[in-house]
Amino acid sequence: MSVTLLSDVQDQVQKFWAPLFKDELLETAPLPALVNKEYEGVIKRGGDTAYVSMIRRPDAQRKTIGVDADSFSSTKLETERVGIVADQRITAAVELEDMVDIQSQIGAPEGQSKLRQVLVEASMIELNKYLYSLVSPSPSSPDHILSGSTTFDQAKLLEVRALASAAKWPSAGGWWLLLDPVYFNHILNAQTLVSSDFVGDDRPVVGGRVATTRFGFNILEDNSEGILQLSPTNAGQRCGLAFHPDFLYLVMGEPNFKLSDLHSNKRHGYLLSVDMWVGAKIGIEGALKHISIYNV
């Protein structure tokens, strides 16, 4: 008596496919959305330069009636200007087979194409790494590098707040605090820092995430590889960045998508890419407008 094997009927077995694309594990990249992008000019190509200017505040005078109040002195208006060159090109690209479903994805309306979405996400993750590589807080007067921070609790948050206030961070633009998952767990474990009984409901939303607001800071979790660059030993956890958006200036051109066939390379299929020109630079007095925190 013979036994029917799967191989005998495999041509009769039906195969069902899930929708073409599913979301993959998502790495957040909030820093590019939060730094200063208010500049003069439009980035159209690599090498373009944008400028950010600041008016330096003059010293006021106080005089006494009957003594010297009838006169005053003035100073020449002083400005400081920083040029940021878009000298970094970020590109993400994929090769595709000649498949109707994939081609329909390419032509999908804006915001509905998973292909375009993942290419932009890849570009933003690389941009996030680039911005973190530029972090360079003041090492003295006072020190804005808080190393050896094993936990990020209320006491540490107050220490960071005191540094920011002493450095006279502007209120316009807000104060931001990005924490890696380990530090952010410490915040979540502190009832006085997250409970609505202690925290107001007026909380900003960045990238679909609601920030926790406490002691003047908007606090967000950052699970990116970029934030871990703050640790000089690449420890892999316990890293944070507190900043005012003016600590870093970012200039960006519009993302440029391009679809080409591979026939010239004697290959079938398509190449889809996105690229954009970017540039960034520590802002005016930027070294005093951000604080890095890490364990080791």
PDB file of C-alpha atoms in Angstrom:
ATOM      1  CA  MET A   1       0.000   0.000   0.000  1.00  0.00           C
ATOM      2  CA  SER A   2       1.516   3.324  -1.035  1.00  0.00           C
ATOM      3  CA  VAL A   3       1.359   6.516   0.998  1.00  0.00           C
ATOM      4  CA  THR A   4       0.463   9.837  -0.589  1.00  0.00           C
ATOM      5  CA  LEU A   5       3.258  12.304   0.067  1.00  0.00           C
ATOM      6  CA  LEU A   6       3.055  16.080   0.119  1.00  0.00           C
ATOM      7  CA  SER A   7       5.313  16.182  -2.909  1.00  0.00           C
ATOM      8  CA  ASP A   8       2.652  14.315  -4.837  1.00  0.00           C
ATOM      9  CA  VAL A   9       0.052  17.021  -4.292  1.00  0.00           C
ATOM     10  CA  GLN A  10       2.158  20.111  -3.856  1.00  0.00           C
ATOM     11  CA  ASP A  11       0.974  21.501  -7.182  1.00  0.00           C
ATOM     12  CA  GLN A  12      -2.545  21.447  -5.798  1.00  0.00           C
ATOM     13  CA  VAL A  13      -1.636  23.315  -2.621  1.00  0.00           C
ATOM     14  CA  GLN A  14      -2.713  26.935  -2.848  1.00  0.00           C
ATOM     15  CA  LYS A  15      -0.386  29.739  -1.821  1.00  0.00           C
ATOM     16  CA  PHE A  16      -1.687  32.988  -0.355  1.00  0.00           C
ATOM     17  CA  TRP A  17       0.362  36.158  -0.183  1.00  0.00           C
ATOM     18  CA  ALA A  18       0.050  38.902   2.378  1.00  0.00           C
ATOM     19  CA  PRO A  19      -0.129  42.484   1.124  1.00  0.00           C
ATOM     20  CA  LEU A  20       3.088  43.444  -0.616  1.00  0.00           C
ATOM     21  CA  PHE A  21       4.644  45.417   2.221  1.00  0.00           C
ATOM     22  CA  LYS A  22       4.446  45.327   5.990  1.00  0.00           C
ATOM     23  CA  ASP A  23       5.934  47.808   8.412  1.00  0.00           C
ATOM     24  CA  GLU A  24       9.349  46.839   9.719  1.00  0.00           C
ATOM     25  CA  LEU A  25      10.808  47.659  13.115  1.00  0.00           C
ATOM     26  CA  LEU A  26      10.926  51.430  13.256  1.00  0.00           C
ATOM     27  CA  GLU A  27      13.902  53.410  14.483  1.00  0.00           C
ATOM     28  CA  THR A  28      12.927  56.880  15.613  1.00  0.00           C
ATOM     29  CA  ALA A  29      14.924  59.887  14.454  1.00  0.00           C
ATOM     30  CA  PRO A  30      13.485  62.947  16.254  1.00  0.00           C
ATOM     31  CA  LEU A  31      16.576  65.179  16.318  1.00  0.00           C
ATOM     32  CA  PRO A  32      16.314  66.464  12.688  1.00  0.00           C
ATOM     33  CA  ALA A  33      12.755  67.612  13.409  1.00  0.00           C
ATOM     34  CA  LEU A  34      13.759  69.605  16.487  1.00  0.00           C
ATOM     35  CA  VAL A  35      16.929  71.543  15.648  1.00  0.00           C
ATOM     36  CA  ASN A  36      16.829  75.020  14.108  1.00  0.00           C
ATOM     37  CA  LYS A  37      15.906  75.040  10.400  1.00  0.00           C
ATOM     38  CA  GLU A  38      15.088  78.752  10.118  1.00  0.00           C
ATOM     39  CA  TYR A  39      17.573  80.122   7.630  1.00  0.00           C
ATOM     40  CA  GLU A  40      17.901  82.553   4.746  1.00  0.00           C
ATOM     41  CA  GLY A  41      17.912  80.993   1.283  1.00  0.00           C
ATOM     42  CA  VAL A  42      16.736  77.841  -0.484  1.00  0.00           C
ATOM     43  CA  ILE A  43      18.899  74.743  -0.893  1.00  0.00           C
ATOM     44  CA  LYS A  44      18.702  73.642  -4.531  1.00  0.00           C
ATOM     45  CA  ARG A  45      21.996  71.822  -5.040  1.00  0.00           C
ATOM     46  CA  GLY A  46      25.069  70.604  -3.223  1.00  0.00           C
ATOM     47  CA  GLY A  47      27.380  73.397  -2.093  1.00  0.00           C
ATOM     48  CA  ASP A  48      24.588  75.930  -1.581  1.00  0.00           C
ATOM     49  CA  THR A  49      25.020  78.016   1.554  1.00  0.00           C
ATOM     50  CA  ALA A  50      22.328  79.234   3.924  1.00  0.00           C
ATOM     51  CA  TYR A  51      22.828  81.857   6.631  1.00  0.00           C
ATOM     52  CA  VAL A  52      21.604  82.341  10.184  1.00  0.00           C
ATOM     53  CA  SER A  53      22.077  85.727  11.858  1.00  0.00           C
ATOM     54  CA  MET A  54      21.850  86.969  15.438  1.00  0.00           C
ATOM     55  CA  ILE A  55      21.770  90.531  16.812  1.00  0.00           C
ATOM     56  CA  ARG A  56      23.960  90.888  19.870  1.00  0.00           C
ATOM     57  CA  ARG A  57      22.217  92.645  22.749  1.00  0.00           C
ATOM     58  CA  PRO A  58      23.885  95.947  23.778  1.00  0.00           C
ATOM     59  CA  ASP A  59      24.543  96.843  27.397  1.00  0.00           C
ATOM     60  CA  ALA A  60      21.988  99.215  28.948  1.00  0.00           C
ATOM     61  CA  GLN A  61      22.924 102.098  31.228  1.00  0.00           C
ATOM     62  CA  ARG A  62      21.507 103.362  34.516  1.00  0.00           C
ATOM     63  CA  LYS A  63      22.014 106.949  35.602  1.00  0.00           C
ATOM     64  CA  THR A  64      20.804 109.244  38.359  1.00  0.00           C
ATOM     65  CA  ILE A  65      18.663 112.374  37.969  1.00  0.00           C
ATOM     66  CA  GLY A  66      20.613 115.474  38.878  1.00  0.00           C
ATOM     67  CA  VAL A  67      23.899 113.696  38.383  1.00  0.00           C
ATOM     68  CA  ASP A  68      24.331 112.281  34.892  1.00  0.00           C
ATOM     69  CA  ALA A  69      20.839 111.342  33.594  1.00  0.00           C
ATOM     70  CA  ASP A  70      20.889 114.017  30.858  1.00  0.00           C
ATOM     71  CA  SER A  71      23.272 112.045  28.632  1.00  0.00           C
ATOM     72  CA  PHE A  72      23.738 108.547  27.374  1.00  0.00           C
ATOM     73  CA  SER A  73      26.130 106.645  25.168  1.00  0.00           C
ATOM     74  CA  SER A  74      25.536 104.211  22.337  1.00  0.00           C
ATOM     75  CA  THR A  75      27.380 101.345  20.732  1.00  0.00           C
ATOM     76  CA  LYS A  76      27.554 100.144  17.163  1.00  0.00           C
ATOM     77  CA  LEU A  77      25.025  97.452  16.319  1.00  0.00           C
ATOM     78  CA  GLU A  78      26.763  94.084  16.381  1.00  0.00           C
ATOM     79  CA  THR A  79      25.530  91.040  14.531  1.00  0.00           C
ATOM     80  CA  GLU A  80      26.895  87.544  14.161  1.00  0.00           C
ATOM     81  CA  ARG A  81      26.307  85.512  11.033  1.00  0.00           C
ATOM     82  CA  VAL A  82      26.876  81.807  10.470  1.00  0.00           C
ATOM     83  CA  GLY A  83      26.968  80.182   7.046  1.00  0.00           C
ATOM     84  CA  ILE A  84      25.933  76.546   6.701  1.00  0.00           C
ATOM     85  CA  VAL A  85      27.016  74.739   3.551  1.00  0.00           C
ATOM     86  CA  ALA A  86      24.887  71.875   2.238  1.00  0.00           C
ATOM     87  CA  ASP A  87      27.940  69.674   1.707  1.00  0.00           C
ATOM     88  CA  GLN A  88      26.467  66.309   2.707  1.00  0.00           C
ATOM     89  CA  ARG A  89      24.513  64.154   0.260  1.00  0.00           C
ATOM     90  CA  ILE A  90      22.313  61.425   1.706  1.00  0.00           C
ATOM     91  CA  THR A  91      21.096  58.729  -0.673  1.00  0.00           C
ATOM     92  CA  ALA A  92      19.010  55.578  -0.234  1.00  0.00           C
ATOM     93  CA  ALA A  93      18.300  53.273  -3.168  1.00  0.00           C
ATOM     94  CA  VAL A  94      16.780  49.874  -3.948  1.00  0.00           C
ATOM     95  CA  GLU A  95      16.775  47.652  -7.024  1.00  0.00           C
ATOM     96  CA  LEU A  96      13.428  46.205  -8.077  1.00  0.00           C
ATOM     97  CA  GLU A  97      12.333  43.431 -10.365  1.00  0.00           C
ATOM     98  CA  ASP A  98       9.851  44.104 -13.124  1.00  0.00           C
ATOM     99  CA  MET A  99       6.740  43.352 -11.068  1.00  0.00           C
ATOM    100  CA  VAL A 100       3.373  44.977 -11.596  1.00  0.00           C
ATOM    101  CA  ASP A 101       2.668  45.215  -7.856  1.00  0.00           C
ATOM    102  CA  ILE A 102       5.946  46.956  -7.135  1.00  0.00           C
ATOM    103  CA  GLN A 103       5.495  49.350 -10.051  1.00  0.00           C
ATOM    104  CA  SER A 104       2.066  50.238  -8.709  1.00  0.00           C
ATOM    105  CA  GLN A 105       3.719  51.059  -5.400  1.00  0.00           C
ATOM    106  CA  ILE A 106       6.123  53.407  -7.115  1.00  0.00           C
ATOM    107  CA  GLY A 107       3.227  55.237  -8.727  1.00  0.00           C
ATOM    108  CA  ALA A 108       1.088  55.343  -5.603  1.00  0.00           C
ATOM    109  CA  PRO A 109      -0.096  58.772  -4.448  1.00  0.00           C
ATOM    110  CA  GLU A 110       2.117  60.745  -2.120  1.00  0.00           C
ATOM    111  CA  GLY A 111       2.012  59.314   1.386  1.00  0.00           C
ATOM    112  CA  GLN A 112       0.665  55.929   0.255  1.00  0.00           C
ATOM    113  CA  SER A 113       3.815  54.366  -1.183  1.00  0.00           C
ATOM    114  CA  LYS A 114       5.622  52.093   1.249  1.00  0.00           C
ATOM    115  CA  LEU A 115       8.661  52.157  -1.021  1.00  0.00           C
ATOM    116  CA  ARG A 116       8.990  55.909  -0.837  1.00  0.00           C
ATOM    117  CA  GLN A 117       8.293  55.800   2.886  1.00  0.00           C
ATOM    118  CA  VAL A 118      11.090  53.362   3.701  1.00  0.00           C
ATOM    119  CA  LEU A 119      13.564  55.258   1.520  1.00  0.00           C
ATOM    120  CA  VAL A 120      12.767  58.518   3.320  1.00  0.00           C
ATOM    121  CA  GLU A 121      12.972  56.772   6.703  1.00  0.00           C
ATOM    122  CA  ALA A 122      16.398  55.371   5.800  1.00  0.00           C
ATOM    123  CA  SER A 123      17.563  58.857   4.799  1.00  0.00           C
ATOM    124  CA  MET A 124      16.275  60.424   8.024  1.00  0.00           C
ATOM    125  CA  ILE A 125      18.013  57.768  10.136  1.00  0.00           C
ATOM    126  CA  GLU A 126      21.306  58.591   8.406  1.00  0.00           C
ATOM    127  CA  LEU A 127      20.644  62.329   8.858  1.00  0.00           C
ATOM    128  CA  ASN A 128      19.968  61.677  12.543  1.00  0.00           C
ATOM    129  CA  LYS A 129      23.366  59.947  12.897  1.00  0.00           C
ATOM    130  CA  TYR A 130      25.051  62.864  11.143  1.00  0.00           C
ATOM    131  CA  LEU A 131      23.505  65.429  13.497  1.00  0.00           C
ATOM    132  CA  TYR A 132      24.481  63.446  16.584  1.00  0.00           C
ATOM    133  CA  SER A 133      28.062  63.289  15.281  1.00  0.00           C
ATOM    134  CA  LEU A 134      28.161  67.105  15.512  1.00  0.00           C
ATOM    135  CA  VAL A 135      27.148  67.253  19.189  1.00  0.00           C
ATOM    136  CA  SER A 136      29.868  69.151  21.029  1.00  0.00           C
ATOM    137  CA  PRO A 137      28.767  70.697  24.338  1.00  0.00           C
ATOM    138  CA  SER A 138      30.937  73.051  26.360  1.00  0.00           C
ATOM    139  CA  PRO A 139      33.432  71.063  28.499  1.00  0.00           C
ATOM    140  CA  SER A 140      33.916  73.947  30.964  1.00  0.00           C
ATOM    141  CA  SER A 141      32.467  77.133  32.465  1.00  0.00           C
ATOM    142  CA  PRO A 142      30.305  75.226  33.303  1.00  0.00           C
ATOM    143  CA  ASP A 143      30.758  71.660  32.117  1.00  0.00           C
ATOM    144  CA  HIS A 144      27.830  70.592  29.938  1.00  0.00           C
ATOM    145  CA  ILE A 145      28.976  66.973  29.736  1.00  0.00           C
ATOM    146  CA  LEU A 146      27.398  64.839  32.472  1.00  0.00           C
ATOM    147  CA  SER A 147      29.246  61.539  32.407  1.00  0.00           C
ATOM    148  CA  GLY A 148      28.897  58.680  34.870  1.00  0.00           C
ATOM    149  CA  SER A 149      25.114  59.096  35.044  1.00  0.00           C
ATOM    150  CA  THR A 150      23.928  55.593  35.936  1.00  0.00           C
ATOM    151  CA  THR A 151      20.307  56.682  36.328  1.00  0.00           C
ATOM    152  CA  PHE A 152      18.153  59.492  34.996  1.00  0.00           C
ATOM    153  CA  ASP A 153      15.808  60.363  37.822  1.00  0.00           C
ATOM    154  CA  GLN A 154      14.253  63.541  39.154  1.00  0.00           C
ATOM    155  CA  ALA A 155      17.527  64.652  40.723  1.00  0.00           C
ATOM    156  CA  LYS A 156      19.360  64.303  37.400  1.00  0.00           C
ATOM    157  CA  LEU A 157      16.605  66.163  35.565  1.00  0.00           C
ATOM    158  CA  LEU A 158      16.871  69.016  38.062  1.00  0.00           C
ATOM    159  CA  GLU A 159      20.653  69.085  37.581  1.00  0.00           C
ATOM    160  CA  VAL A 160      20.178  69.391  33.820  1.00  0.00           C
ATOM    161  CA  ARG A 161      17.523  72.096  34.295  1.00  0.00           C
ATOM    162  CA  ALA A 162      19.852  74.116  36.531  1.00  0.00           C
ATOM    163  CA  LEU A 163      22.624  73.958  33.915  1.00  0.00           C
ATOM    164  CA  ALA A 164      20.238  75.076  31.170  1.00  0.00           C
ATOM    165  CA  SER A 165      18.887  77.946  33.245  1.00  0.00           C
ATOM    166  CA  ALA A 166      22.361  79.101  34.301  1.00  0.00           C
ATOM    167  CA  ALA A 167      23.378  79.116  30.634  1.00  0.00           C
ATOM    168  CA  LYS A 168      20.363  81.379  29.959  1.00  0.00           C
ATOM    169  CA  TRP A 169      18.705  79.176  27.358  1.00  0.00           C
ATOM    170  CA  PRO A 170      15.958  81.102  25.523  1.00  0.00           C
ATOM    171  CA  SER A 171      12.372  80.106  26.231  1.00  0.00           C
ATOM    172  CA  ALA A 172      11.259  80.534  22.604  1.00  0.00           C
ATOM    173  CA  GLY A 173      11.516  77.211  20.781  1.00  0.00           C
ATOM    174  CA  GLY A 174      11.277  75.185  23.961  1.00  0.00           C
ATOM    175  CA  TRP A 175      13.753  73.019  25.820  1.00  0.00           C
ATOM    176  CA  TRP A 176      14.039  69.418  24.650  1.00  0.00           C
ATOM    177  CA  LEU A 177      15.358  66.247  26.205  1.00  0.00           C
ATOM    178  CA  LEU A 178      15.940  63.065  24.194  1.00  0.00           C
ATOM    179  CA  LEU A 179      16.609  59.904  26.188  1.00  0.00           C
ATOM    180  CA  ASP A 180      17.572  56.415  25.106  1.00  0.00           C
ATOM    181  CA  PRO A 181      15.180  53.586  26.169  1.00  0.00           C
ATOM    182  CA  VAL A 182      17.041  52.827  29.424  1.00  0.00           C
ATOM    183  CA  TYR A 183      17.045  56.417  30.648  1.00  0.00           C
ATOM    184  CA  PHE A 184      13.472  56.880  29.434  1.00  0.00           C
ATOM    185  CA  ASN A 185      12.411  53.871  31.526  1.00  0.00           C
ATOM    186  CA  HIS A 186      13.821  55.648  34.568  1.00  0.00           C
ATOM    187  CA  ILE A 187      11.533  58.594  33.775  1.00  0.00           C
ATOM    188  CA  LEU A 188       8.520  56.291  33.319  1.00  0.00           C
ATOM    189  CA  ASN A 189       9.254  54.684  36.672  1.00  0.00           C
ATOM    190  CA  ALA A 190       9.063  58.037  38.480  1.00  0.00           C
ATOM    191  CA  GLN A 191       5.410  58.801  39.218  1.00  0.00           C
ATOM    192  CA  THR A 192       6.060  62.490  39.887  1.00  0.00           C
ATOM    193  CA  LEU A 193       7.542  62.838  36.393  1.00  0.00           C
ATOM    194  CA  VAL A 194       4.841  61.115  34.336  1.00  0.00           C
ATOM    195  CA  SER A 195       1.572  61.080  36.281  1.00  0.00           C
ATOM    196  CA  SER A 196      -1.094  63.489  34.988  1.00  0.00           C
ATOM    197  CA  ASP A 197      -1.547  64.531  38.617  1.00  0.00           C
ATOM    198  CA  PHE A 198       1.884  66.145  38.404  1.00  0.00           C
ATOM    199  CA  VAL A 199       2.304  66.773  34.656  1.00  0.00           C
ATOM    200  CA  GLY A 200       0.100  69.071  32.595  1.00  0.00           C
ATOM    201  CA  ASP A 201      -1.866  67.827  29.588  1.00  0.00           C
ATOM    202  CA  ASP A 202      -0.506  70.445  27.176  1.00  0.00           C
ATOM    203  CA  ARG A 203       2.129  68.187  25.641  1.00  0.00           C
ATOM    204  CA  PRO A 204       3.650  68.584  22.146  1.00  0.00           C
ATOM    205  CA  VAL A 205       3.528  65.824  19.538  1.00  0.00           C
ATOM    206  CA  VAL A 206       6.683  65.099  17.508  1.00  0.00           C
ATOM    207  CA  GLY A 207       6.671  62.379  14.856  1.00  0.00           C
ATOM    208  CA  GLY A 208       3.435  60.987  16.213  1.00  0.00           C
ATOM    209  CA  ARG A 209       4.839  60.742  19.738  1.00  0.00           C
ATOM    210  CA  VAL A 210       3.556  62.740  22.679  1.00  0.00           C
ATOM    211  CA  ALA A 211       6.291  64.360  24.719  1.00  0.00           C
ATOM    212  CA  THR A 212       6.281  64.285  28.497  1.00  0.00           C
ATOM    213  CA  THR A 213       6.691  67.830  29.813  1.00  0.00           C
ATOM    214  CA  ARG A 214       8.429  68.312  33.134  1.00  0.00           C
ATOM    215  CA  PHE A 215      10.584  71.025  34.735  1.00  0.00           C
ATOM    216  CA  GLY A 216      10.585  73.033  31.506  1.00  0.00           C
ATOM    217  CA  PHE A 217      11.666  70.160  29.244  1.00  0.00           C
ATOM    218  CA  ASN A 218       9.745  68.319  26.550  1.00  0.00           C
ATOM    219  CA  ILE A 219      10.966  64.742  27.033  1.00  0.00           C
ATOM    220  CA  LEU A 220      10.964  62.177  24.213  1.00  0.00           C
ATOM    221  CA  GLU A 221      12.294  58.646  23.881  1.00  0.00           C
ATOM    222  CA  ASP A 222      14.951  58.213  21.184  1.00  0.00           C
ATOM    223  CA  ASN A 223      15.694  54.584  20.299  1.00  0.00           C
ATOM    224  CA  SER A 224      18.004  55.472  17.411  1.00  0.00           C
ATOM    225  CA  GLU A 225      21.591  54.364  16.940  1.00  0.00           C
ATOM    226  CA  GLY A 226      22.480  58.031  16.646  1.00  0.00           C
ATOM    227  CA  ILE A 227      21.899  58.903  20.296  1.00  0.00           C
ATOM    228  CA  LEU A 228      24.205  56.089  21.389  1.00  0.00           C
ATOM    229  CA  GLN A 229      27.063  57.941  19.666  1.00  0.00           C
ATOM    230  CA  LEU A 230      27.042  60.287  22.667  1.00  0.00           C
ATOM    231  CA  SER A 231      28.872  57.646  24.714  1.00  0.00           C
ATOM    232  CA  PRO A 232      32.612  57.905  23.990  1.00  0.00           C
ATOM    233  CA  THR A 233      32.984  54.195  24.784  1.00  0.00           C
ATOM    234  CA  ASN A 234      30.023  53.100  22.618  1.00  0.00           C
ATOM    235  CA  ALA A 235      28.496  51.470  25.686  1.00  0.00           C
ATOM    236  CA  GLY A 236      25.195  50.944  23.873  1.00  0.00           C
ATOM    237  CA  GLN A 237      22.821  52.337  26.482  1.00  0.00           C
ATOM    238  CA  ARG A 238      22.179  55.195  28.922  1.00  0.00           C
ATOM    239  CA  CYS A 239      22.568  58.257  26.715  1.00  0.00           C
ATOM    240  CA  GLY A 240      20.649  61.527  26.622  1.00  0.00           C
ATOM    241  CA  LEU A 241      20.750  64.943  24.992  1.00  0.00           C
ATOM    242  CA  ALA A 242      19.196  68.111  26.424  1.00  0.00           C
ATOM    243  CA  PHE A 243      19.127  71.123  24.138  1.00  0.00           C
ATOM    244  CA  HIS A 244      17.551  74.271  22.858  1.00  0.00           C
ATOM    245  CA  PRO A 245      16.848  74.033  19.093  1.00  0.00           C
ATOM    246  CA  ASP A 246      19.308  76.870  18.398  1.00  0.00           C
ATOM    247  CA  PHE A 247      22.247  74.706  19.453  1.00  0.00           C
ATOM    248  CA  LEU A 248      22.439  73.293  15.925  1.00  0.00           C
ATOM    249  CA  TYR A 249      21.456  74.723  12.542  1.00  0.00           C
ATOM    250  CA  LEU A 250      20.280  72.336   9.832  1.00  0.00           C
ATOM    251  CA  VAL A 251      19.773  73.175   6.161  1.00  0.00           C
ATOM    252  CA  MET A 252      18.029  70.721   3.842  1.00  0.00           C
ATOM    253  CA  GLY A 253      17.044  70.504   0.216  1.00  0.00           C
ATOM    254  CA  GLU A 254      13.904  68.749  -0.966  1.00  0.00           C
ATOM    255  CA  PRO A 255      14.176  64.931  -1.275  1.00  0.00           C
ATOM    256  CA  ASN A 256      14.594  64.022  -4.945  1.00  0.00           C
ATOM    257  CA  PHE A 257      13.155  60.694  -6.125  1.00  0.00           C
ATOM    258  CA  LYS A 258      14.377  59.082  -9.336  1.00  0.00           C
ATOM    259  CA  LEU A 259      13.296  55.882 -11.093  1.00  0.00           C
ATOM    260  CA  SER A 260      15.519  54.382 -13.795  1.00  0.00           C
ATOM    261  CA  ASP A 261      15.571  51.074 -15.606  1.00  0.00           C
ATOM    262  CA  LEU A 262      18.692  48.901 -15.553  1.00  0.00           C
ATOM    263  CA  HIS A 263      18.634  48.088 -19.256  1.00  0.00           C
ATOM    264  CA  SER A 264      21.790  50.090 -19.947  1.00  0.00           C
ATOM    265  CA  ASN A 265      23.573  47.695 -17.591  1.00  0.00           C
ATOM    266  CA  LYS A 266      22.168  44.735 -19.558  1.00  0.00           C
ATOM    267  CA  ARG A 267      19.885  43.906 -16.665  1.00  0.00           C
ATOM    268  CA  HIS A 268      16.146  43.797 -16.244  1.00  0.00           C
ATOM    269  CA  GLY A 269      14.483  45.711 -13.474  1.00  0.00           C
ATOM    270  CA  TYR A 270      14.444  49.179 -11.996  1.00  0.00           C
ATOM    271  CA  LEU A 271      16.471  51.339  -9.634  1.00  0.00           C
ATOM    272  CA  LEU A 272      14.566  53.647  -7.293  1.00  0.00           C
ATOM    273  CA  SER A 273      16.508  56.209  -5.287  1.00  0.00           C
ATOM    274  CA  VAL A 274      15.999  59.254  -3.126  1.00  0.00           C
ATOM    275  CA  ASP A 275      18.701  61.761  -2.334  1.00  0.00           C
ATOM    276  CA  MET A 276      18.923  65.132  -0.662  1.00  0.00           C
ATOM    277  CA  TRP A 277      21.583  67.680   0.158  1.00  0.00           C
ATOM    278  CA  VAL A 278      21.977  68.654   3.799  1.00  0.00           C
ATOM    279  CA  GLY A 279      24.362  70.616   5.960  1.00  0.00           C
ATOM    280  CA  ALA A 280      24.574  71.370   9.667  1.00  0.00           C
ATOM    281  CA  LYS A 281      26.683  73.429  12.022  1.00  0.00           C
ATOM    282  CA  ILE A 282      26.829  74.185  15.732  1.00  0.00           C
ATOM    283  CA  GLY A 283      24.873  77.399  16.261  1.00  0.00           C
ATOM    284  CA  ILE A 284      25.834  80.752  17.704  1.00  0.00           C
ATOM    285  CA  GLU A 285      26.833  80.039  21.326  1.00  0.00           C
ATOM    286  CA  GLY A 286      25.620  76.521  20.544  1.00  0.00           C
ATOM    287  CA  ALA A 287      28.147  74.807  22.825  1.00  0.00           C
ATOM    288  CA  LEU A 288      26.287  76.296  25.792  1.00  0.00           C
ATOM    289  CA  LYS A 289      22.844  75.438  24.431  1.00  0.00           C
ATOM    290  CA  HIS A 290      23.070  71.658  24.722  1.00  0.00           C
ATOM    291  CA  ILE A 291      24.015  69.119  27.373  1.00  0.00           C
ATOM    292  CA  SER A 292      25.056  65.523  26.798  1.00  0.00           C
ATOM    293  CA  ILE A 293      24.390  62.866  29.428  1.00  0.00           C
ATOM    294  CA  TYR A 294      25.774  59.334  29.431  1.00  0.00           C
ATOM    295  CA  ASN A 295      26.862  56.593  31.787  1.00  0.00           C
ATOM    296  CA  VAL A 296      30.265  55.568  30.386  1.00  0.00           C
TER     297      VAL A 296
END
